[in-house]
């Protein structure tokens, strides 16, 4: 989230789009806060991330520095083109990542692994940015990944609606029901 917000903020600056850079500046700052909070609740050396918290900080730092290198060493047009393409990639990865659990959701008939608050937020965010990107800014780098993200979010909502958390069919929810008795 931090890297994604930072990249979009840079893109907004390079394209002279205050609505893009200001919204994503807030997003990057909130991403830092979220990461700090998340890390404070993770046991030291936990392996529930793909990698460690230290590796995440290192990767995000490299992304930030690499993008600043592009901004300060290329023409504004070339930098905007490169960072715009990178932003599209990052956005799609961010909003499609919950679909990594798709196979598990279908096999277990439980959508417990799909975070509903994130999915609702993604649906709203992608809807609004799709509209702004297409109708107001007419910027492919904004509306295209937002429309893909919207498709991913709607698919996740459908899976959540179809399978819920698996409690009703007695399969995936058994452990949840047993835990609630304790």
XYZ file of C-alpha atoms in Angstrom, residues 165-167 169-181:
16
model
C -17.739 -18.121 5.405
C -18.733 -21.748 4.872
C -20.605 -21.966 8.164
C -22.951 -25.985 4.964
C -21.186 -27.359 8.027
C -17.879 -27.973 6.253
C -15.435 -25.100 6.535
C -17.261 -23.556 9.453
C -16.980 -26.564 11.784
C -13.814 -25.296 13.422
C -15.364 -21.827 13.794
C -18.465 -23.302 15.417
C -16.359 -25.451 17.737
C -14.272 -22.436 18.729
C -17.372 -20.435 19.571
C -18.454 -23.149 22.057
